[in-house]
């Protein structure tokens, strides 16, 4: 019986990166009055397991609801990038306005929102593919709770996680 030596080598790389990490970002902002005392909350989860990787919330002072919503998005995108630069992120928010504007389906008409949208786009550049999905408030309860805790406390707060403490993300409303 004759034995043959076999050899195998991996096919040449075609420039494919290893598997990209996938994250879910749940973000929310709110104000009590419009404008009024405002805050945001953001939760970053592992898309495969649902594990909470970071929570960030911050009291903004007096701001509009839309400023608070955008601020939550920006802080959440920054937290996601700090955890996993280049990760694909599915953003889930109960703000139809922010989701539609960031998806490019609606124009950003209000001049105070343009700089915030630009900050969000800039923060997203540190990530891979970023998609935006509108969810009902009931499916955004964790981020909503963090936003309310921030408004109740009236001061910055990092609830849990490895992300840096949230802070003002710019803009006035």
PDB file of N, CA and C in Angstrom, residues 76-145:
ATOM      1  N   UNK A  76     -24.096  57.473  22.329  1.00  0.00           N
ATOM      2  CA  UNK A  76     -24.136  56.032  22.107  1.00  0.00           C
ATOM      3  C   UNK A  76     -23.190  55.584  21.008  1.00  0.00           C
ATOM      4  N   UNK A  77     -23.116  56.338  19.917  1.00  0.00           N
ATOM      5  CA  UNK A  77     -22.182  56.001  18.837  1.00  0.00           C
ATOM      6  C   UNK A  77     -20.743  56.076  19.336  1.00  0.00           C
ATOM      7  N   UNK A  78     -20.449  57.084  20.139  1.00  0.00           N
ATOM      8  CA  UNK A  78     -19.094  57.210  20.694  1.00  0.00           C
ATOM      9  C   UNK A  78     -18.781  56.052  21.637  1.00  0.00           C
ATOM     10  N   UNK A  79     -19.743  55.652  22.439  1.00  0.00           N
ATOM     11  CA  UNK A  79     -19.536  54.514  23.349  1.00  0.00           C
ATOM     12  C   UNK A  79     -19.312  53.230  22.550  1.00  0.00           C
ATOM     13  N   UNK A  80     -20.089  53.032  21.494  1.00  0.00           N
ATOM     14  CA  UNK A  80     -19.918  51.844  20.650  1.00  0.00           C
ATOM     15  C   UNK A  80     -18.530  51.829  20.019  1.00  0.00           C
ATOM     16  N   UNK A  81     -18.082  52.975  19.527  1.00  0.00           N
ATOM     17  CA  UNK A  81     -16.757  53.052  18.907  1.00  0.00           C
ATOM     18  C   UNK A  81     -15.650  52.802  19.928  1.00  0.00           C
ATOM     19  N   UNK A  82     -15.847  53.267  21.163  1.00  0.00           N
ATOM     20  CA  UNK A  82     -14.847  53.034  22.205  1.00  0.00           C
ATOM     21  C   UNK A  82     -14.748  51.548  22.538  1.00  0.00           C
ATOM     22  N   UNK A  83     -15.852  50.838  22.427  1.00  0.00           N
ATOM     23  CA  UNK A  83     -15.875  49.409  22.714  1.00  0.00           C
ATOM     24  C   UNK A  83     -15.331  48.573  21.563  1.00  0.00           C
ATOM     25  N   UNK A  84     -15.673  48.930  20.345  1.00  0.00           N
ATOM     26  CA  UNK A  84     -15.338  48.082  19.195  1.00  0.00           C
ATOM     27  C   UNK A  84     -15.261  48.932  17.933  1.00  0.00           C
ATOM     28  N   UNK A  85     -14.147  49.596  17.753  1.00  0.00           N
ATOM     29  CA  UNK A  85     -13.939  50.419  16.558  1.00  0.00           C
ATOM     30  C   UNK A  85     -14.152  49.546  15.319  1.00  0.00           C
ATOM     31  N   UNK A  86     -14.910  50.066  14.368  1.00  0.00           N
ATOM     32  CA  UNK A  86     -15.162  49.338  13.129  1.00  0.00           C
ATOM     33  C   UNK A  86     -16.341  48.385  13.188  1.00  0.00           C
ATOM     34  N   UNK A  87     -16.980  48.267  14.335  1.00  0.00           N
ATOM     35  CA  UNK A  87     -18.116  47.357  14.466  1.00  0.00           C
ATOM     36  C   UNK A  87     -19.305  47.843  13.650  1.00  0.00           C
ATOM     37  N   UNK A  88     -20.123  46.915  13.183  1.00  0.00           N
ATOM     38  CA  UNK A  88     -21.400  47.256  12.568  1.00  0.00           C
ATOM     39  C   UNK A  88     -22.390  47.514  13.693  1.00  0.00           C
ATOM     40  N   UNK A  89     -23.200  48.556  13.545  1.00  0.00           N
ATOM     41  CA  UNK A  89     -24.106  48.959  14.619  1.00  0.00           C
ATOM     42  C   UNK A  89     -25.518  49.129  14.082  1.00  0.00           C
ATOM     43  N   UNK A  90     -26.467  48.521  14.776  1.00  0.00           N
ATOM     44  CA  UNK A  90     -27.887  48.721  14.499  1.00  0.00           C
ATOM     45  C   UNK A  90     -28.414  49.678  15.556  1.00  0.00           C
ATOM     46  N   UNK A  91     -28.673  50.918  15.163  1.00  0.00           N
ATOM     47  CA  UNK A  91     -29.198  51.927  16.084  1.00  0.00           C
ATOM     48  C   UNK A  91     -30.708  51.777  16.144  1.00  0.00           C
ATOM     49  N   UNK A  92     -31.235  51.717  17.348  1.00  0.00           N
ATOM     50  CA  UNK A  92     -32.681  51.619  17.563  1.00  0.00           C
ATOM     51  C   UNK A  92     -33.111  52.774  18.447  1.00  0.00           C
ATOM     52  N   UNK A  93     -34.026  53.583  17.918  1.00  0.00           N
ATOM     53  CA  UNK A  93     -34.505  54.752  18.649  1.00  0.00           C
ATOM     54  C   UNK A  93     -36.005  54.896  18.469  1.00  0.00           C
ATOM     55  N   UNK A  94     -36.663  55.531  19.450  1.00  0.00           N
ATOM     56  CA  UNK A  94     -38.093  55.797  19.315  1.00  0.00           C
ATOM     57  C   UNK A  94     -38.354  57.192  18.758  1.00  0.00           C
ATOM     58  N   UNK A  95     -37.294  57.872  18.302  1.00  0.00           N
ATOM     59  CA  UNK A  95     -37.453  59.176  17.657  1.00  0.00           C
ATOM     60  C   UNK A  95     -37.512  58.976  16.145  1.00  0.00           C
ATOM     61  N   UNK A  96     -38.707  59.047  15.613  1.00  0.00           N
ATOM     62  CA  UNK A  96     -38.880  58.907  14.165  1.00  0.00           C
ATOM     63  C   UNK A  96     -38.079  59.981  13.434  1.00  0.00           C
ATOM     64  N   UNK A  97     -38.070  61.194  13.971  1.00  0.00           N
ATOM     65  CA  UNK A  97     -37.345  62.297  13.346  1.00  0.00           C
ATOM     66  C   UNK A  97     -35.866  61.966  13.175  1.00  0.00           C
ATOM     67  N   UNK A  98     -35.203  61.559  14.252  1.00  0.00           N
ATOM     68  CA  UNK A  98     -33.771  61.278  14.182  1.00  0.00           C
ATOM     69  C   UNK A  98     -33.497  60.089  13.267  1.00  0.00           C
ATOM     70  N   UNK A  99     -34.279  59.035  13.382  1.00  0.00           N
ATOM     71  CA  UNK A  99     -34.081  57.852  12.534  1.00  0.00           C
ATOM     72  C   UNK A  99     -34.219  58.211  11.057  1.00  0.00           C
ATOM     73  N   UNK A 100     -35.264  58.938  10.705  1.00  0.00           N
ATOM     74  CA  UNK A 100     -35.486  59.286   9.294  1.00  0.00           C
ATOM     75  C   UNK A 100     -34.432  60.272   8.781  1.00  0.00           C
ATOM     76  N   UNK A 101     -34.039  61.232   9.614  1.00  0.00           N
ATOM     77  CA  UNK A 101     -33.017  62.183   9.180  1.00  0.00           C
ATOM     78  C   UNK A 101     -31.656  61.506   9.028  1.00  0.00           C
ATOM     79  N   UNK A 102     -31.272  60.658   9.970  1.00  0.00           N
ATOM     80  CA  UNK A 102     -29.973  60.005   9.890  1.00  0.00           C
ATOM     81  C   UNK A 102     -29.941  58.953   8.777  1.00  0.00           C
ATOM     82  N   UNK A 103     -31.099  58.417   8.412  1.00  0.00           N
ATOM     83  CA  UNK A 103     -31.179  57.462   7.305  1.00  0.00           C
ATOM     84  C   UNK A 103     -31.170  58.165   5.954  1.00  0.00           C
ATOM     85  N   UNK A 104     -31.311  59.491   5.976  1.00  0.00           N
ATOM     86  CA  UNK A 104     -31.305  60.264   4.741  1.00  0.00           C
ATOM     87  C   UNK A 104     -32.643  60.355   4.048  1.00  0.00           C
ATOM     88  N   UNK A 105     -33.697  59.891   4.699  1.00  0.00           N
ATOM     89  CA  UNK A 105     -35.028  59.929   4.081  1.00  0.00           C
ATOM     90  C   UNK A 105     -35.736  61.255   4.309  1.00  0.00           C
ATOM     91  N   UNK A 106     -35.384  61.955   5.379  1.00  0.00           N
ATOM     92  CA  UNK A 106     -35.964  63.257   5.658  1.00  0.00           C
ATOM     93  C   UNK A 106     -34.850  64.299   5.691  1.00  0.00           C
ATOM     94  N   UNK A 107     -35.168  65.483   5.226  1.00  0.00           N
ATOM     95  CA  UNK A 107     -34.226  66.599   5.295  1.00  0.00           C
ATOM     96  C   UNK A 107     -34.114  67.094   6.736  1.00  0.00           C
ATOM     97  N   UNK A 108     -32.974  67.681   7.028  1.00  0.00           N
ATOM     98  CA  UNK A 108     -32.769  68.312   8.332  1.00  0.00           C
ATOM     99  C   UNK A 108     -32.983  69.799   8.109  1.00  0.00           C
ATOM    100  N   UNK A 109     -34.175  70.251   8.412  1.00  0.00           N
ATOM    101  CA  UNK A 109     -34.540  71.640   8.115  1.00  0.00           C
ATOM    102  C   UNK A 109     -34.160  72.610   9.228  1.00  0.00           C
ATOM    103  N   UNK A 110     -34.226  72.166  10.477  1.00  0.00           N
ATOM    104  CA  UNK A 110     -33.966  73.066  11.596  1.00  0.00           C
ATOM    105  C   UNK A 110     -32.461  73.306  11.728  1.00  0.00           C
ATOM    106  N   UNK A 111     -32.030  74.566  11.705  1.00  0.00           N
ATOM    107  CA  UNK A 111     -30.586  74.843  11.738  1.00  0.00           C
ATOM    108  C   UNK A 111     -29.877  74.330  12.987  1.00  0.00           C
ATOM    109  N   UNK A 112     -30.581  74.233  14.119  1.00  0.00           N
ATOM    110  CA  UNK A 112     -29.936  73.729  15.339  1.00  0.00           C
ATOM    111  C   UNK A 112     -29.673  72.228  15.278  1.00  0.00           C
ATOM    112  N   UNK A 113     -30.361  71.507  14.407  1.00  0.00           N
ATOM    113  CA  UNK A 113     -30.193  70.062  14.315  1.00  0.00           C
ATOM    114  C   UNK A 113     -29.043  69.676  13.383  1.00  0.00           C
ATOM    115  N   UNK A 114     -28.702  70.537  12.440  1.00  0.00           N
ATOM    116  CA  UNK A 114     -27.659  70.199  11.456  1.00  0.00           C
ATOM    117  C   UNK A 114     -26.305  69.899  12.109  1.00  0.00           C
ATOM    118  N   UNK A 115     -25.842  70.736  13.053  1.00  0.00           N
ATOM    119  CA  UNK A 115     -24.551  70.411  13.683  1.00  0.00           C
ATOM    120  C   UNK A 115     -24.596  69.102  14.471  1.00  0.00           C
ATOM    121  N   UNK A 116     -25.737  68.809  15.086  1.00  0.00           N
ATOM    122  CA  UNK A 116     -25.857  67.560  15.838  1.00  0.00           C
ATOM    123  C   UNK A 116     -25.850  66.360  14.893  1.00  0.00           C
ATOM    124  N   UNK A 117     -26.543  66.461  13.776  1.00  0.00           N
ATOM    125  CA  UNK A 117     -26.521  65.377  12.784  1.00  0.00           C
ATOM    126  C   UNK A 117     -25.105  65.191  12.245  1.00  0.00           C
ATOM    127  N   UNK A 118     -24.387  66.294  12.047  1.00  0.00           N
ATOM    128  CA  UNK A 118     -22.997  66.197  11.575  1.00  0.00           C
ATOM    129  C   UNK A 118     -22.118  65.504  12.618  1.00  0.00           C
ATOM    130  N   UNK A 119     -22.330  65.813  13.898  1.00  0.00           N
ATOM    131  CA  UNK A 119     -21.575  65.132  14.963  1.00  0.00           C
ATOM    132  C   UNK A 119     -21.887  63.644  14.980  1.00  0.00           C
ATOM    133  N   UNK A 120     -23.145  63.287  14.770  1.00  0.00           N
ATOM    134  CA  UNK A 120     -23.521  61.873  14.737  1.00  0.00           C
ATOM    135  C   UNK A 120     -22.859  61.172  13.551  1.00  0.00           C
ATOM    136  N   UNK A 121     -22.865  61.820  12.380  1.00  0.00           N
ATOM    137  CA  UNK A 121     -22.207  61.221  11.206  1.00  0.00           C
ATOM    138  C   UNK A 121     -20.707  61.056  11.458  1.00  0.00           C
ATOM    139  N   UNK A 122     -20.106  62.051  12.105  1.00  0.00           N
ATOM    140  CA  UNK A 122     -18.676  61.967  12.409  1.00  0.00           C
ATOM    141  C   UNK A 122     -18.395  60.817  13.381  1.00  0.00           C
ATOM    142  N   UNK A 123     -19.208  60.686  14.414  1.00  0.00           N
ATOM    143  CA  UNK A 123     -19.023  59.590  15.374  1.00  0.00           C
ATOM    144  C   UNK A 123     -19.191  58.235  14.692  1.00  0.00           C
ATOM    145  N   UNK A 124     -20.117  58.157  13.740  1.00  0.00           N
ATOM    146  CA  UNK A 124     -20.371  56.899  13.019  1.00  0.00           C
ATOM    147  C   UNK A 124     -19.204  56.504  12.118  1.00  0.00           C
ATOM    148  N   UNK A 125     -18.357  57.462  11.749  1.00  0.00           N
ATOM    149  CA  UNK A 125     -17.215  57.146  10.886  1.00  0.00           C
ATOM    150  C   UNK A 125     -16.230  56.194  11.544  1.00  0.00           C
ATOM    151  N   UNK A 126     -16.207  56.125  12.865  1.00  0.00           N
ATOM    152  CA  UNK A 126     -15.318  55.208  13.574  1.00  0.00           C
ATOM    153  C   UNK A 126     -15.875  53.787  13.589  1.00  0.00           C
ATOM    154  N   UNK A 127     -17.060  53.625  13.049  1.00  0.00           N
ATOM    155  CA  UNK A 127     -17.736  52.328  13.046  1.00  0.00           C
ATOM    156  C   UNK A 127     -17.816  51.794  11.629  1.00  0.00           C
ATOM    157  N   UNK A 128     -18.312  50.572  11.504  1.00  0.00           N
ATOM    158  CA  UNK A 128     -18.533  49.986  10.188  1.00  0.00           C
ATOM    159  C   UNK A 128     -19.870  50.463   9.646  1.00  0.00           C
ATOM    160  N   UNK A 129     -20.692  49.521   9.250  1.00  0.00           N
ATOM    161  CA  UNK A 129     -22.024  49.845   8.732  1.00  0.00           C
ATOM    162  C   UNK A 129     -22.907  50.241   9.912  1.00  0.00           C
ATOM    163  N   UNK A 130     -23.589  51.368   9.775  1.00  0.00           N
ATOM    164  CA  UNK A 130     -24.514  51.833  10.814  1.00  0.00           C
ATOM    165  C   UNK A 130     -25.895  51.932  10.184  1.00  0.00           C
ATOM    166  N   UNK A 131     -26.857  51.224  10.763  1.00  0.00           N
ATOM    167  CA  UNK A 131     -28.242  51.295  10.277  1.00  0.00           C
ATOM    168  C   UNK A 131     -29.105  51.895  11.373  1.00  0.00           C
ATOM    169  N   UNK A 132     -30.230  52.485  10.962  1.00  0.00           N
ATOM    170  CA  UNK A 132     -31.124  53.170  11.891  1.00  0.00           C
ATOM    171  C   UNK A 132     -32.514  52.561  11.772  1.00  0.00           C
ATOM    172  N   UNK A 133     -33.081  52.172  12.918  1.00  0.00           N
ATOM    173  CA  UNK A 133     -34.393  51.548  12.964  1.00  0.00           C
ATOM    174  C   UNK A 133     -35.252  52.259  13.998  1.00  0.00           C
ATOM    175  N   UNK A 134     -36.475  52.623  13.589  1.00  0.00           N
ATOM    176  CA  UNK A 134     -37.417  53.178  14.554  1.00  0.00           C
ATOM    177  C   UNK A 134     -38.049  52.030  15.323  1.00  0.00           C
ATOM    178  N   UNK A 135     -38.154  52.183  16.638  1.00  0.00           N
ATOM    179  CA  UNK A 135     -38.833  51.205  17.488  1.00  0.00           C
ATOM    180  C   UNK A 135     -39.838  51.943  18.363  1.00  0.00           C
ATOM    181  N   UNK A 136     -40.930  51.277  18.751  1.00  0.00           N
ATOM    182  CA  UNK A 136     -41.856  51.930  19.686  1.00  0.00           C
ATOM    183  C   UNK A 136     -41.179  52.145  21.042  1.00  0.00           C
ATOM    184  N   UNK A 137     -41.655  53.115  21.775  1.00  0.00           N
ATOM    185  CA  UNK A 137     -41.073  53.448  23.083  1.00  0.00           C
ATOM    186  C   UNK A 137     -40.969  52.206  23.982  1.00  0.00           C
ATOM    187  N   UNK A 138     -41.936  51.326  23.912  1.00  0.00           N
ATOM    188  CA  UNK A 138     -41.917  50.138  24.761  1.00  0.00           C
ATOM    189  C   UNK A 138     -40.717  49.234  24.478  1.00  0.00           C
ATOM    190  N   UNK A 139     -40.155  49.313  23.279  1.00  0.00           N
ATOM    191  CA  UNK A 139     -38.985  48.505  22.930  1.00  0.00           C
ATOM    192  C   UNK A 139     -37.682  49.287  23.115  1.00  0.00           C
ATOM    193  N   UNK A 140     -37.797  50.470  23.699  1.00  0.00           N
ATOM    194  CA  UNK A 140     -36.625  51.306  23.973  1.00  0.00           C
ATOM    195  C   UNK A 140     -36.599  51.684  25.455  1.00  0.00           C
ATOM    196  N   UNK A 141     -37.178  50.831  26.275  1.00  0.00           N
ATOM    197  CA  UNK A 141     -37.401  51.156  27.682  1.00  0.00           C
ATOM    198  C   UNK A 141     -36.110  51.345  28.471  1.00  0.00           C
ATOM    199  N   UNK A 142     -35.073  50.574  28.158  1.00  0.00           N
ATOM    200  CA  UNK A 142     -33.822  50.672  28.910  1.00  0.00           C
ATOM    201  C   UNK A 142     -33.185  52.056  28.715  1.00  0.00           C
ATOM    202  N   UNK A 143     -33.080  52.497  27.466  1.00  0.00           N
ATOM    203  CA  UNK A 143     -32.511  53.821  27.188  1.00  0.00           C
ATOM    204  C   UNK A 143     -33.412  54.926  27.739  1.00  0.00           C
ATOM    205  N   UNK A 144     -34.710  54.743  27.643  1.00  0.00           N
ATOM    206  CA  UNK A 144     -35.664  55.713  28.185  1.00  0.00           C
ATOM    207  C   UNK A 144     -35.486  55.854  29.697  1.00  0.00           C
ATOM    208  N   UNK A 145     -35.301  54.729  30.373  1.00  0.00           N
ATOM    209  CA  UNK A 145     -35.090  54.754  31.824  1.00  0.00           C
ATOM    210  C   UNK A 145     -33.819  55.532  32.162  1.00  0.00           C
TER     211      UNK A 145
END
